mmCIF file of C-alpha atoms in Angstrom:
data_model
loop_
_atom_site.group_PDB
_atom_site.id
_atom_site.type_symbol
_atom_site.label_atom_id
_atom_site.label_comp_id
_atom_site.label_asym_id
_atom_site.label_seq_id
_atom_site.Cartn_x
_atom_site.Cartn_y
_atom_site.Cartn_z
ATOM 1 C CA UNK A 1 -18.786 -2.207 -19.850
ATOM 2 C CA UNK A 2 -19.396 -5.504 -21.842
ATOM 3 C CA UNK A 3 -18.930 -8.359 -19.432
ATOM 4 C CA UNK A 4 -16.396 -10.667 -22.001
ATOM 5 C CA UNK A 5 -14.476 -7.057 -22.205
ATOM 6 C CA UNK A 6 -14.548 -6.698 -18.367
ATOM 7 C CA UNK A 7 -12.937 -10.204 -18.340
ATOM 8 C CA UNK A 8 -10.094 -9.540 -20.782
ATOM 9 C CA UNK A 9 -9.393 -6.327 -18.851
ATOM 10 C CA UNK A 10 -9.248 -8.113 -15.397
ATOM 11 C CA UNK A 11 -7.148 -10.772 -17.044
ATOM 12 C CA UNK A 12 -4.543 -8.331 -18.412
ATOM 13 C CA UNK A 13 -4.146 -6.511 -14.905
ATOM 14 C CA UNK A 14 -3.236 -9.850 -13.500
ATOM 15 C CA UNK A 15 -1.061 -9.988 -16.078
ATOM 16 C CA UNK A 16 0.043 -6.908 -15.142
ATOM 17 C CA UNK A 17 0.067 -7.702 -11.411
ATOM 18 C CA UNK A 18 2.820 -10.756 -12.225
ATOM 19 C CA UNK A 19 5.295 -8.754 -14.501
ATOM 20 C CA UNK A 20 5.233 -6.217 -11.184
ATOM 21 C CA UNK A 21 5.988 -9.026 -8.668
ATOM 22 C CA UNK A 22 8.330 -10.301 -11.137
ATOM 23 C CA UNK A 23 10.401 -6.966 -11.496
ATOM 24 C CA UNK A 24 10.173 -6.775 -7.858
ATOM 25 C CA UNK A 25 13.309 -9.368 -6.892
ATOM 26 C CA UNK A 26 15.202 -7.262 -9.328
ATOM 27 C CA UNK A 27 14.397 -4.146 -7.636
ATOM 28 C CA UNK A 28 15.062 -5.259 -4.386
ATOM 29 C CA UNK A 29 18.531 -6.737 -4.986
ATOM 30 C CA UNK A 30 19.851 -3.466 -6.476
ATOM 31 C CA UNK A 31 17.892 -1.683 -3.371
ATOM 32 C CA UNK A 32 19.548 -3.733 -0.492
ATOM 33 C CA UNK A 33 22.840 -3.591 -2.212
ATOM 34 C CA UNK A 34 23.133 0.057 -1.290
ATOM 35 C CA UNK A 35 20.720 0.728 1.641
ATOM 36 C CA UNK A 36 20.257 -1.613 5.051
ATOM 37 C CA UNK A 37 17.873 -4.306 4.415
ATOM 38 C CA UNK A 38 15.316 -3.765 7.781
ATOM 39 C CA UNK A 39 15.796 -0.133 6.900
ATOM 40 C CA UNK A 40 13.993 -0.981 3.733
ATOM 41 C CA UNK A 41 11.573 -3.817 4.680
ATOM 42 C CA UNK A 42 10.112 -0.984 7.231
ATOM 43 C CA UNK A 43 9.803 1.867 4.783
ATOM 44 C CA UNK A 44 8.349 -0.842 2.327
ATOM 45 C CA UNK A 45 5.833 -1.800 4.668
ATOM 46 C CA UNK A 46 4.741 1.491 5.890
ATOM 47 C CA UNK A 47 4.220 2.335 2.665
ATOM 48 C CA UNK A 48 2.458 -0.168 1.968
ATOM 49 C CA UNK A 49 -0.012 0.395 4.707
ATOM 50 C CA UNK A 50 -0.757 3.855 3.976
ATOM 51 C CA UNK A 51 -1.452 2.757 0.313
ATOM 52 C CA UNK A 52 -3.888 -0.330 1.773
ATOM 53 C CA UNK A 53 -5.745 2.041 3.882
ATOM 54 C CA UNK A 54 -6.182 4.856 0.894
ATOM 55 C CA UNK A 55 -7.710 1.778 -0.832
ATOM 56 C CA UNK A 56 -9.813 0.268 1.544
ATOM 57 C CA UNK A 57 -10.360 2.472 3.868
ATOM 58 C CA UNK A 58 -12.893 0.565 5.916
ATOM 59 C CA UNK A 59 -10.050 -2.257 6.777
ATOM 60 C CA UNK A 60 -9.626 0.374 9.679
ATOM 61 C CA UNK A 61 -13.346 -0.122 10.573
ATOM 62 C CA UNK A 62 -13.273 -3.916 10.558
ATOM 63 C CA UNK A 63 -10.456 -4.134 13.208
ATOM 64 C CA UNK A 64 -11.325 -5.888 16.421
ATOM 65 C CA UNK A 65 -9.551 -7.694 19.409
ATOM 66 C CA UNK A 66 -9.952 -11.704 17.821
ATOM 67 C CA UNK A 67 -8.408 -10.605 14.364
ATOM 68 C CA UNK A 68 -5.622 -8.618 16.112
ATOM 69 C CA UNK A 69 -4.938 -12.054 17.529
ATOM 70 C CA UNK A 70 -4.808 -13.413 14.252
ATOM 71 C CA UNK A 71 -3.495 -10.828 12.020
ATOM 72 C CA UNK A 72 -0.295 -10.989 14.228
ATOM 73 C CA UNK A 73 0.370 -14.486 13.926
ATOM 74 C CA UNK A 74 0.091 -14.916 10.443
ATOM 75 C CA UNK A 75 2.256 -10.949 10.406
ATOM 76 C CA UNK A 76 5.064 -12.501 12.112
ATOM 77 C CA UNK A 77 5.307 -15.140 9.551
ATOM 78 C CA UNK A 78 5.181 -13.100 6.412
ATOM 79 C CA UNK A 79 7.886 -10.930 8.298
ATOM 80 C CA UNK A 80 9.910 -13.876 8.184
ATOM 81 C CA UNK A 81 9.253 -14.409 4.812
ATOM 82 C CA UNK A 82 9.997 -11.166 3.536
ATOM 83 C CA UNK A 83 13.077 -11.229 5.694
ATOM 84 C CA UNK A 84 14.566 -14.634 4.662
ATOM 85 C CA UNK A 85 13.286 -13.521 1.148
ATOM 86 C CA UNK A 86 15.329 -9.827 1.539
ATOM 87 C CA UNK A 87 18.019 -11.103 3.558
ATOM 88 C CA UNK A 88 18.447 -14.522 0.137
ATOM 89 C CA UNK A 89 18.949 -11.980 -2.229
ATOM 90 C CA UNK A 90 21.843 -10.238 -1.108
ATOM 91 C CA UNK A 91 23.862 -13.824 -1.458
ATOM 92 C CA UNK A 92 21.491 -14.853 -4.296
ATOM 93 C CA UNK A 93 20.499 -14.288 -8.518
ATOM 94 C CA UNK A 94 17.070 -12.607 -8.433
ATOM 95 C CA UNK A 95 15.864 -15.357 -11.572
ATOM 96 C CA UNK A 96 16.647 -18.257 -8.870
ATOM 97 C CA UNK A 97 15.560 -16.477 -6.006
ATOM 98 C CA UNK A 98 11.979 -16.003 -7.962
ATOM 99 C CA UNK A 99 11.545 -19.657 -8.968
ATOM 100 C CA UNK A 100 12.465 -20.677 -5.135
ATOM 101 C CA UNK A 101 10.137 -18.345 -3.457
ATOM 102 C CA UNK A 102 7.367 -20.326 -5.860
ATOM 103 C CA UNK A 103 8.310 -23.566 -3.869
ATOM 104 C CA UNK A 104 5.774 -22.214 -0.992
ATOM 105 C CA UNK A 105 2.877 -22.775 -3.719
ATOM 106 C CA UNK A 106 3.763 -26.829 -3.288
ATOM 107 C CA UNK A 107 5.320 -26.392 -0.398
ATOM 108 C CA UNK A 108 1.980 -25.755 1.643
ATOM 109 C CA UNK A 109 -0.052 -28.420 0.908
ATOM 110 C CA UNK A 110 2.770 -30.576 1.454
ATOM 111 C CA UNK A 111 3.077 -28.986 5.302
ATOM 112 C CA UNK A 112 -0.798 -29.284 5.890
ATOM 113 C CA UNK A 113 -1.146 -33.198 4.501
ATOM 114 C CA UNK A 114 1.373 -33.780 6.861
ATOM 115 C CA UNK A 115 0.031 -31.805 10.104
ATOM 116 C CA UNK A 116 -3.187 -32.907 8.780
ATOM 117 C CA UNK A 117 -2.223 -36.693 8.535
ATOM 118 C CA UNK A 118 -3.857 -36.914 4.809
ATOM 119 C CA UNK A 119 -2.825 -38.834 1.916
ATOM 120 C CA UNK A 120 -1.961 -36.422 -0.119
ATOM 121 C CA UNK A 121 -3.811 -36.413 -3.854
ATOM 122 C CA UNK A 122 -2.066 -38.125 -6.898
ATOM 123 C CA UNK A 123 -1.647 -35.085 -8.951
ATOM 124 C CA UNK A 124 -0.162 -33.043 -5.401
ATOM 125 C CA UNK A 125 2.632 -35.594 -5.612
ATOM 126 C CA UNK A 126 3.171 -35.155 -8.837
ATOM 127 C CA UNK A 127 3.860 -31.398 -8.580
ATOM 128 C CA UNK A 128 5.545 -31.438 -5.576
ATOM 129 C CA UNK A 129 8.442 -34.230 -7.312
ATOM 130 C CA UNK A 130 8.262 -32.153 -10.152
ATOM 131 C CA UNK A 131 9.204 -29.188 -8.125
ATOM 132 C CA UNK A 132 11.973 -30.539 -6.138
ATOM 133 C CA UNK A 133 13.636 -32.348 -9.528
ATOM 134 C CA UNK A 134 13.392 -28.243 -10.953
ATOM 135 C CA UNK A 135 15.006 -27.112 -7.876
ATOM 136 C CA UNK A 136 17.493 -29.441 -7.763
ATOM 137 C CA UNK A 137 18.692 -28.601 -11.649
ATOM 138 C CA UNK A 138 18.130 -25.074 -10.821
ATOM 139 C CA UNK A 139 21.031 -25.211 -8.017
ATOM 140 C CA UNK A 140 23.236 -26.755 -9.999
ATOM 141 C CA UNK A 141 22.612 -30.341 -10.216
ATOM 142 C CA UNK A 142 25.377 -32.941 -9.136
ATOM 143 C CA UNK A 143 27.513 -30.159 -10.224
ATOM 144 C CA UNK A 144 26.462 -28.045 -6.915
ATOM 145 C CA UNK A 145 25.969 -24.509 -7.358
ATOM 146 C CA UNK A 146 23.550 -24.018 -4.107
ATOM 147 C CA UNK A 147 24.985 -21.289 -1.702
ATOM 148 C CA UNK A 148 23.597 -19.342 1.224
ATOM 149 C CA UNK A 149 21.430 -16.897 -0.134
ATOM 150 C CA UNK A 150 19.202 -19.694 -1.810
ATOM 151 C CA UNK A 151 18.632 -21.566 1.690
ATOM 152 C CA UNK A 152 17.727 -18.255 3.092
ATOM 153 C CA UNK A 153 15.324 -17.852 0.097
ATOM 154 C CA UNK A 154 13.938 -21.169 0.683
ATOM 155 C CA UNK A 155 13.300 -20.609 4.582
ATOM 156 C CA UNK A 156 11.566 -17.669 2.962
ATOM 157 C CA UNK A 157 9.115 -20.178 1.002
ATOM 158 C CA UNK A 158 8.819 -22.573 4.296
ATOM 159 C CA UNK A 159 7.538 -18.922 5.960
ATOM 160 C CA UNK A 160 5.064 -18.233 3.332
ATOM 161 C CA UNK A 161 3.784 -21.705 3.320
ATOM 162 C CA UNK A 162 2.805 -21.471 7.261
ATOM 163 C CA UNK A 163 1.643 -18.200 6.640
ATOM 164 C CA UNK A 164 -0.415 -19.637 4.081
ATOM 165 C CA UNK A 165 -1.768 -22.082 6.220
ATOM 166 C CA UNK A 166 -2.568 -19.923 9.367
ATOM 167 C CA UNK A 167 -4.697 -18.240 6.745
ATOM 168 C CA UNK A 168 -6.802 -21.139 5.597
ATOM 169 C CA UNK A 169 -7.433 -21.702 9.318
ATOM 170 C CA UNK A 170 -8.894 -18.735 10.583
ATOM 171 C CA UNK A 171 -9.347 -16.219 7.602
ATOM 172 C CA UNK A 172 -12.952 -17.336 7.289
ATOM 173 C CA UNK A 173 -13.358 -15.871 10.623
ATOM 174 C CA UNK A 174 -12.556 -12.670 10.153
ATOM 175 C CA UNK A 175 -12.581 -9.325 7.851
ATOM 176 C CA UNK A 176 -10.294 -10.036 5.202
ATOM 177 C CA UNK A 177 -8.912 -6.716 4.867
ATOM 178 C CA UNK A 178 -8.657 -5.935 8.303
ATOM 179 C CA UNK A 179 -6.192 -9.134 8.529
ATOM 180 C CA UNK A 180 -4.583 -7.824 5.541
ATOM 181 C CA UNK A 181 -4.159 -4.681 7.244
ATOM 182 C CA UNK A 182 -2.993 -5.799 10.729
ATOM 183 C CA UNK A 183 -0.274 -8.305 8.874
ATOM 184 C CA UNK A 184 1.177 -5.631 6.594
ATOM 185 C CA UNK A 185 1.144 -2.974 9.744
ATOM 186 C CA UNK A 186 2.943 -6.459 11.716
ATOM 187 C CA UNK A 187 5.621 -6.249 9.107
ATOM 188 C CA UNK A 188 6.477 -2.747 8.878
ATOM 189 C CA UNK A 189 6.549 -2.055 13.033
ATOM 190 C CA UNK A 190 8.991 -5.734 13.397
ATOM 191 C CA UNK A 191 11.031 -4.359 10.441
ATOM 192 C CA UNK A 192 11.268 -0.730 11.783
ATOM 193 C CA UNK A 193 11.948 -1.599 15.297
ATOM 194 C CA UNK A 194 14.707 -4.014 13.992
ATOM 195 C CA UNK A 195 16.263 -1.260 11.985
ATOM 196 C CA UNK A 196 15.990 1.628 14.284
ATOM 197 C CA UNK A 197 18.147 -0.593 17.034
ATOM 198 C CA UNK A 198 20.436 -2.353 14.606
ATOM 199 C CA UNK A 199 20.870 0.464 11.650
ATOM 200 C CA UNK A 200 19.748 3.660 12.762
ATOM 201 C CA UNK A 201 16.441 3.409 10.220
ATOM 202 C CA UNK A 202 18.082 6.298 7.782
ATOM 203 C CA UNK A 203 15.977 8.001 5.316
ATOM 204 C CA UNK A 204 16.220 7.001 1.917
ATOM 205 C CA UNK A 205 17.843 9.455 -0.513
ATOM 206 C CA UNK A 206 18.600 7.131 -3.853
ATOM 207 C CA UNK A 207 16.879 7.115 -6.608
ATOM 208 C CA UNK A 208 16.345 3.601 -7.057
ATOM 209 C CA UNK A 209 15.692 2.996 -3.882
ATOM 210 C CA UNK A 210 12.595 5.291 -3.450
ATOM 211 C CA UNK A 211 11.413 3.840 -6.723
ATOM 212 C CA UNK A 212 11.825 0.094 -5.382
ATOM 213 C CA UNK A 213 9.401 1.580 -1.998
ATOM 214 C CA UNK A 214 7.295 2.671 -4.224
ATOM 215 C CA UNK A 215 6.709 -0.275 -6.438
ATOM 216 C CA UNK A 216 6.738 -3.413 -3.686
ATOM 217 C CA UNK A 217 4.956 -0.944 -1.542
ATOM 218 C CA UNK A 218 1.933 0.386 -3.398
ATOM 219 C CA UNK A 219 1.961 -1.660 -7.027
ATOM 220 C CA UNK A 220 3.204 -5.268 -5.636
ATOM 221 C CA UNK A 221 1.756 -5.172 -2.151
ATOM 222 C CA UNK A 222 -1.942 -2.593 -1.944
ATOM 223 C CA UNK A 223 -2.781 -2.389 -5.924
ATOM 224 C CA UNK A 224 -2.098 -6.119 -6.563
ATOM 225 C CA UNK A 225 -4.231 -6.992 -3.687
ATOM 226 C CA UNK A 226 -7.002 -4.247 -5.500
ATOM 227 C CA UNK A 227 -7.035 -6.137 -8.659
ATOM 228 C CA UNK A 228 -7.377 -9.748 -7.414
ATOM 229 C CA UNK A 229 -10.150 -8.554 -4.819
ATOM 230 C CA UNK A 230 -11.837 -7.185 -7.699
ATOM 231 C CA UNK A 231 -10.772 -10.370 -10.340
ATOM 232 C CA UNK A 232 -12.547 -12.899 -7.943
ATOM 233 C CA UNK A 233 -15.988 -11.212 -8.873
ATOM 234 C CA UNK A 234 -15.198 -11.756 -12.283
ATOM 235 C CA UNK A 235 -13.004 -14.739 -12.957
ATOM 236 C CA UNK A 236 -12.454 -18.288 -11.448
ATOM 237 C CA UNK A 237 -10.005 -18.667 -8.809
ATOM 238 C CA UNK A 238 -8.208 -21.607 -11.174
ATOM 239 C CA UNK A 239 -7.837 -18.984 -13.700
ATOM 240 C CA UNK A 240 -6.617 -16.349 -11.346
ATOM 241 C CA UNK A 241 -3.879 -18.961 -10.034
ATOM 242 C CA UNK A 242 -2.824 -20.109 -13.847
ATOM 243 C CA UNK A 243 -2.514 -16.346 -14.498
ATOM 244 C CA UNK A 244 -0.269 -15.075 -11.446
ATOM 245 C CA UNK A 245 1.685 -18.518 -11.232
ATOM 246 C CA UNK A 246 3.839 -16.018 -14.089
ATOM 247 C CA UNK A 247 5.371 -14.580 -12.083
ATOM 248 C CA UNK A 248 8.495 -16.347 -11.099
ATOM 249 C CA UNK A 249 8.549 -16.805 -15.553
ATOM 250 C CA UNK A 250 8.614 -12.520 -15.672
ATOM 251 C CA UNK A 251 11.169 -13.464 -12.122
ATOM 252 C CA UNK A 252 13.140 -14.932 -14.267
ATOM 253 C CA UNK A 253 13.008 -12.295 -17.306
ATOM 254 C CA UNK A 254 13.907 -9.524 -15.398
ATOM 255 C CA UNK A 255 16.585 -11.346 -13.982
ATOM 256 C CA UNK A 256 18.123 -12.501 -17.375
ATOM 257 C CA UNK A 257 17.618 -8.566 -18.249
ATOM 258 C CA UNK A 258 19.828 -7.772 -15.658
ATOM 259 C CA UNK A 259 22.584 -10.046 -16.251
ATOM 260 C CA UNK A 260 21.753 -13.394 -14.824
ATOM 261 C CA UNK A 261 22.462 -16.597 -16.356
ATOM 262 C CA UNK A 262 20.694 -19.515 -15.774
ATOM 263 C CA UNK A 263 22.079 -22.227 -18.343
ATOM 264 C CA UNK A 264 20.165 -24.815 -20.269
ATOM 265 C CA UNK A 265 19.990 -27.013 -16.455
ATOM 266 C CA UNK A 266 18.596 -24.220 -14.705
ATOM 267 C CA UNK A 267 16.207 -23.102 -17.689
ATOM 268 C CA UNK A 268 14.914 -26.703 -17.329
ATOM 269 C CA UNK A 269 14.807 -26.771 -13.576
ATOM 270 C CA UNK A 270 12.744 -23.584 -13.761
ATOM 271 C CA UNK A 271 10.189 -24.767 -16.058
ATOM 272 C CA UNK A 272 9.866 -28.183 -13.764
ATOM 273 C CA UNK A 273 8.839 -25.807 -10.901
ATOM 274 C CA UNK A 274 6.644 -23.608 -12.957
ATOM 275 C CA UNK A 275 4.970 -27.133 -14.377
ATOM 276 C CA UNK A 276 5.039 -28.199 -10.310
ATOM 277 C CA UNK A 277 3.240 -25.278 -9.553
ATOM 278 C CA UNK A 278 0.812 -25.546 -12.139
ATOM 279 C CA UNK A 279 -0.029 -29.068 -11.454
ATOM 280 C CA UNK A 280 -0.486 -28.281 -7.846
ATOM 281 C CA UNK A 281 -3.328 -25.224 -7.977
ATOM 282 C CA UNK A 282 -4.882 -27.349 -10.876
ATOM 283 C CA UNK A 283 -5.343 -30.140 -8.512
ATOM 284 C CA UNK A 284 -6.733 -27.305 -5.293
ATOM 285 C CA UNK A 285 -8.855 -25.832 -7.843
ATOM 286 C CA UNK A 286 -10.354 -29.425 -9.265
ATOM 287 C CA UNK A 287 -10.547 -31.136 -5.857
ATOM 288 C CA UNK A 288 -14.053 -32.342 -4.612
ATOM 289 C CA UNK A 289 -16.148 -29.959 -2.436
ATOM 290 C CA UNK A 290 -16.095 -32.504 0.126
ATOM 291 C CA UNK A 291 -12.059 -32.548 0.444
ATOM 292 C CA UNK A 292 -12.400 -28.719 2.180
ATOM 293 C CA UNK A 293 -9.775 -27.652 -0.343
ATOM 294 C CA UNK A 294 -9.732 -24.327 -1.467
ATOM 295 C CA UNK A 295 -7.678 -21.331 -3.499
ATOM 296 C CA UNK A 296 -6.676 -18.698 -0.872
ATOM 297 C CA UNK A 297 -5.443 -15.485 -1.930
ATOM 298 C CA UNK A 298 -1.970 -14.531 -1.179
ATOM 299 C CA UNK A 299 -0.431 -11.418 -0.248
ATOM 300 C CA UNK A 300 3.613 -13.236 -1.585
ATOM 301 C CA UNK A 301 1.586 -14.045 -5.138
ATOM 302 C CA UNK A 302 -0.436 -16.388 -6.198
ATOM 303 C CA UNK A 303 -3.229 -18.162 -5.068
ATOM 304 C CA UNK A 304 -2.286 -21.792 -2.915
ATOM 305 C CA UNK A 305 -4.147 -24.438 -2.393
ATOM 306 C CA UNK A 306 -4.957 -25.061 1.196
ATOM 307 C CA UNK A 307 -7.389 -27.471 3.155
ATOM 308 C CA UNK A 308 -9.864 -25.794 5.788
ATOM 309 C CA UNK A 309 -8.300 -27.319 8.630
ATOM 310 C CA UNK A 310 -11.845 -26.536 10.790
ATOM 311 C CA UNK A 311 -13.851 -28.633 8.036
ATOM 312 C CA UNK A 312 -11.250 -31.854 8.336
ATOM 313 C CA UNK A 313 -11.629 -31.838 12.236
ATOM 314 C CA UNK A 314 -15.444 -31.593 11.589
ATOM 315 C CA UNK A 315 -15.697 -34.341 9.175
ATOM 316 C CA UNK A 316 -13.601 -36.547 11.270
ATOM 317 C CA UNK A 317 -16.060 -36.081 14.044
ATOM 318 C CA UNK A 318 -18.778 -36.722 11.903
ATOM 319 C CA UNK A 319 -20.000 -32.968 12.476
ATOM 320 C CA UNK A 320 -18.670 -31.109 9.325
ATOM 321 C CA UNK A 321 -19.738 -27.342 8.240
ATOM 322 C CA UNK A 322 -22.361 -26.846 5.540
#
């Protein structure tokens, strides 16, 4: 296949990776409206996993004791994403509910210049103030507007941004789909467990619900991770990011599709987060080597910016990696 071709096809499955993740807050709201909300976070999950290991296959191979370790601290924070995230839209609009859960992408290297004690770069600033203006018009302004279900939703982007972070620390150490593996298997046993003892962990029978499994489990969670494995060979991280940074835009699409209204204050608040967002994996991707600042993949959407904590401690003592 010709190589620009290749590119343009990669490109468009990204494309088609965000409109799934952005039908995918849709989906869910209609599915937890009518079935327990552990109930389906476990059947997701398990799905999910048997569709991960179909795919890769040798994730099973690469398991060992350390990335256990690590694969089930960085699973028990994308459990509490996906719960806060589940648990937000049942009080929430799936449009704002998408544009929140985008908050992790500034969000995280907010959390690590903090833990990390770093000034944070000029054009980070500028897209995390850019970000909390949108947010701010998205909830309503002065006029209020914020309820429950978004705080919930925004604990959900706090999650993701650890989650993120635990990543950047040790994912260099490890098989990345074995981690993968052991964080999606995390989710689906927590969920299951919690739903078996709280809601009796019934089998699915609706329609729409089997179809929302089916989508977050094998499209959003195993293919999506399929086509930016195999985008990375082909196409620049920054690009990658620009691309899937989309999806809280087709969020908001499906959302409006389905009966949500956002106004002209929350239209404008969205597009401050988007342009936060933007600004913010712009300024990961552009950073000097030498700041340890890279784009790691995400298993909630797009790529985040995140500083190798391991190369900061090692240039501080004068003893960074090569």
């Amino acid at each position: 296949m010709n190589l620009a071709l290749r590119r343009y096809g990669i490109q468009a499955a990204l494309v088609g990776v965000a409109i799934v993740w952005g039908s995918t807050f849709v989906m869910v709201k209609d599915a937890v409206a009518s079935y327990p909300l552990f109930s389906f976070l476990g059947w997701r999950f398990t799905v999910a996993v048997i569709a991960f290991v179909i795919i890769f296959p040798r994730a099973v191979r690469g398991l060992r004791r350390d990335t256990m370790g690590a694969g089930l601290l960085a699973g028990a924070l994308l459990t509490a994403g996906y719960v806060f995230q589940t648990w937000g839209l049942q009080s929430t609009t799936a449009s704002k509910a998408a544009f929140i859960t985008g908050m992790f992408v500034v969000i995280t290297p907010l959390m690590q210049t903090i833990v990390l004690r770093k000034t944070p770069r000029r054009a980070t600033v500028v897209g995390i103030v850019a970000s909390v203006i949108g947010l701010w018009l998205l909830s309503g302004g002065a006029t209020g507007g914020w309820n429950v279900g978004d705080t919930r939703v925004l604990l959900c982007a706090i999650a993701y941004s650890a989650h993120m972070i635990v990543l950047g620390s040790v994912g260099e150490r490890h098989d990345v789909l074995a981690l993968t593996l052991i964080q999606l298997a995390t989710t689906a046993i927590v969920c299951s467990v919690i739903a078996v003892v709280r809601e009796g962990f019934s089998v699915p029978s609706e329609q729409s619900v089997i179809i929302a499994l089916l989508v977050t489990g094998v499209l959003a969670s195993a293919v999506a991770f399929a086509v930016q494995t195999y985008a990375q060979r082909f196409i620049p991280p920054a690009r990658t990011a620009l691309i899937l940074i989309s999806e809280p835009a087709f969020g908001g699409l499906f959302g409006w599709l389905a009966g949500d209204v956002l106004g002209v204050r929350g239209l404008a608040g969205a597009g401050l987060i988007l342009g936060g967002m933007a600004v913010s994996e712009l300024a990961g991707a552009r950073a000097p080597a030498e700041e340890g600042i890279a784009l790691e993949p995400s298993l909630e959407g797009m790529p985040v910016p995140v500083i190798d904590a391991d190369n900061e401690a090692g240039r501080a003592a004068g003893t960074g990696r090569e």
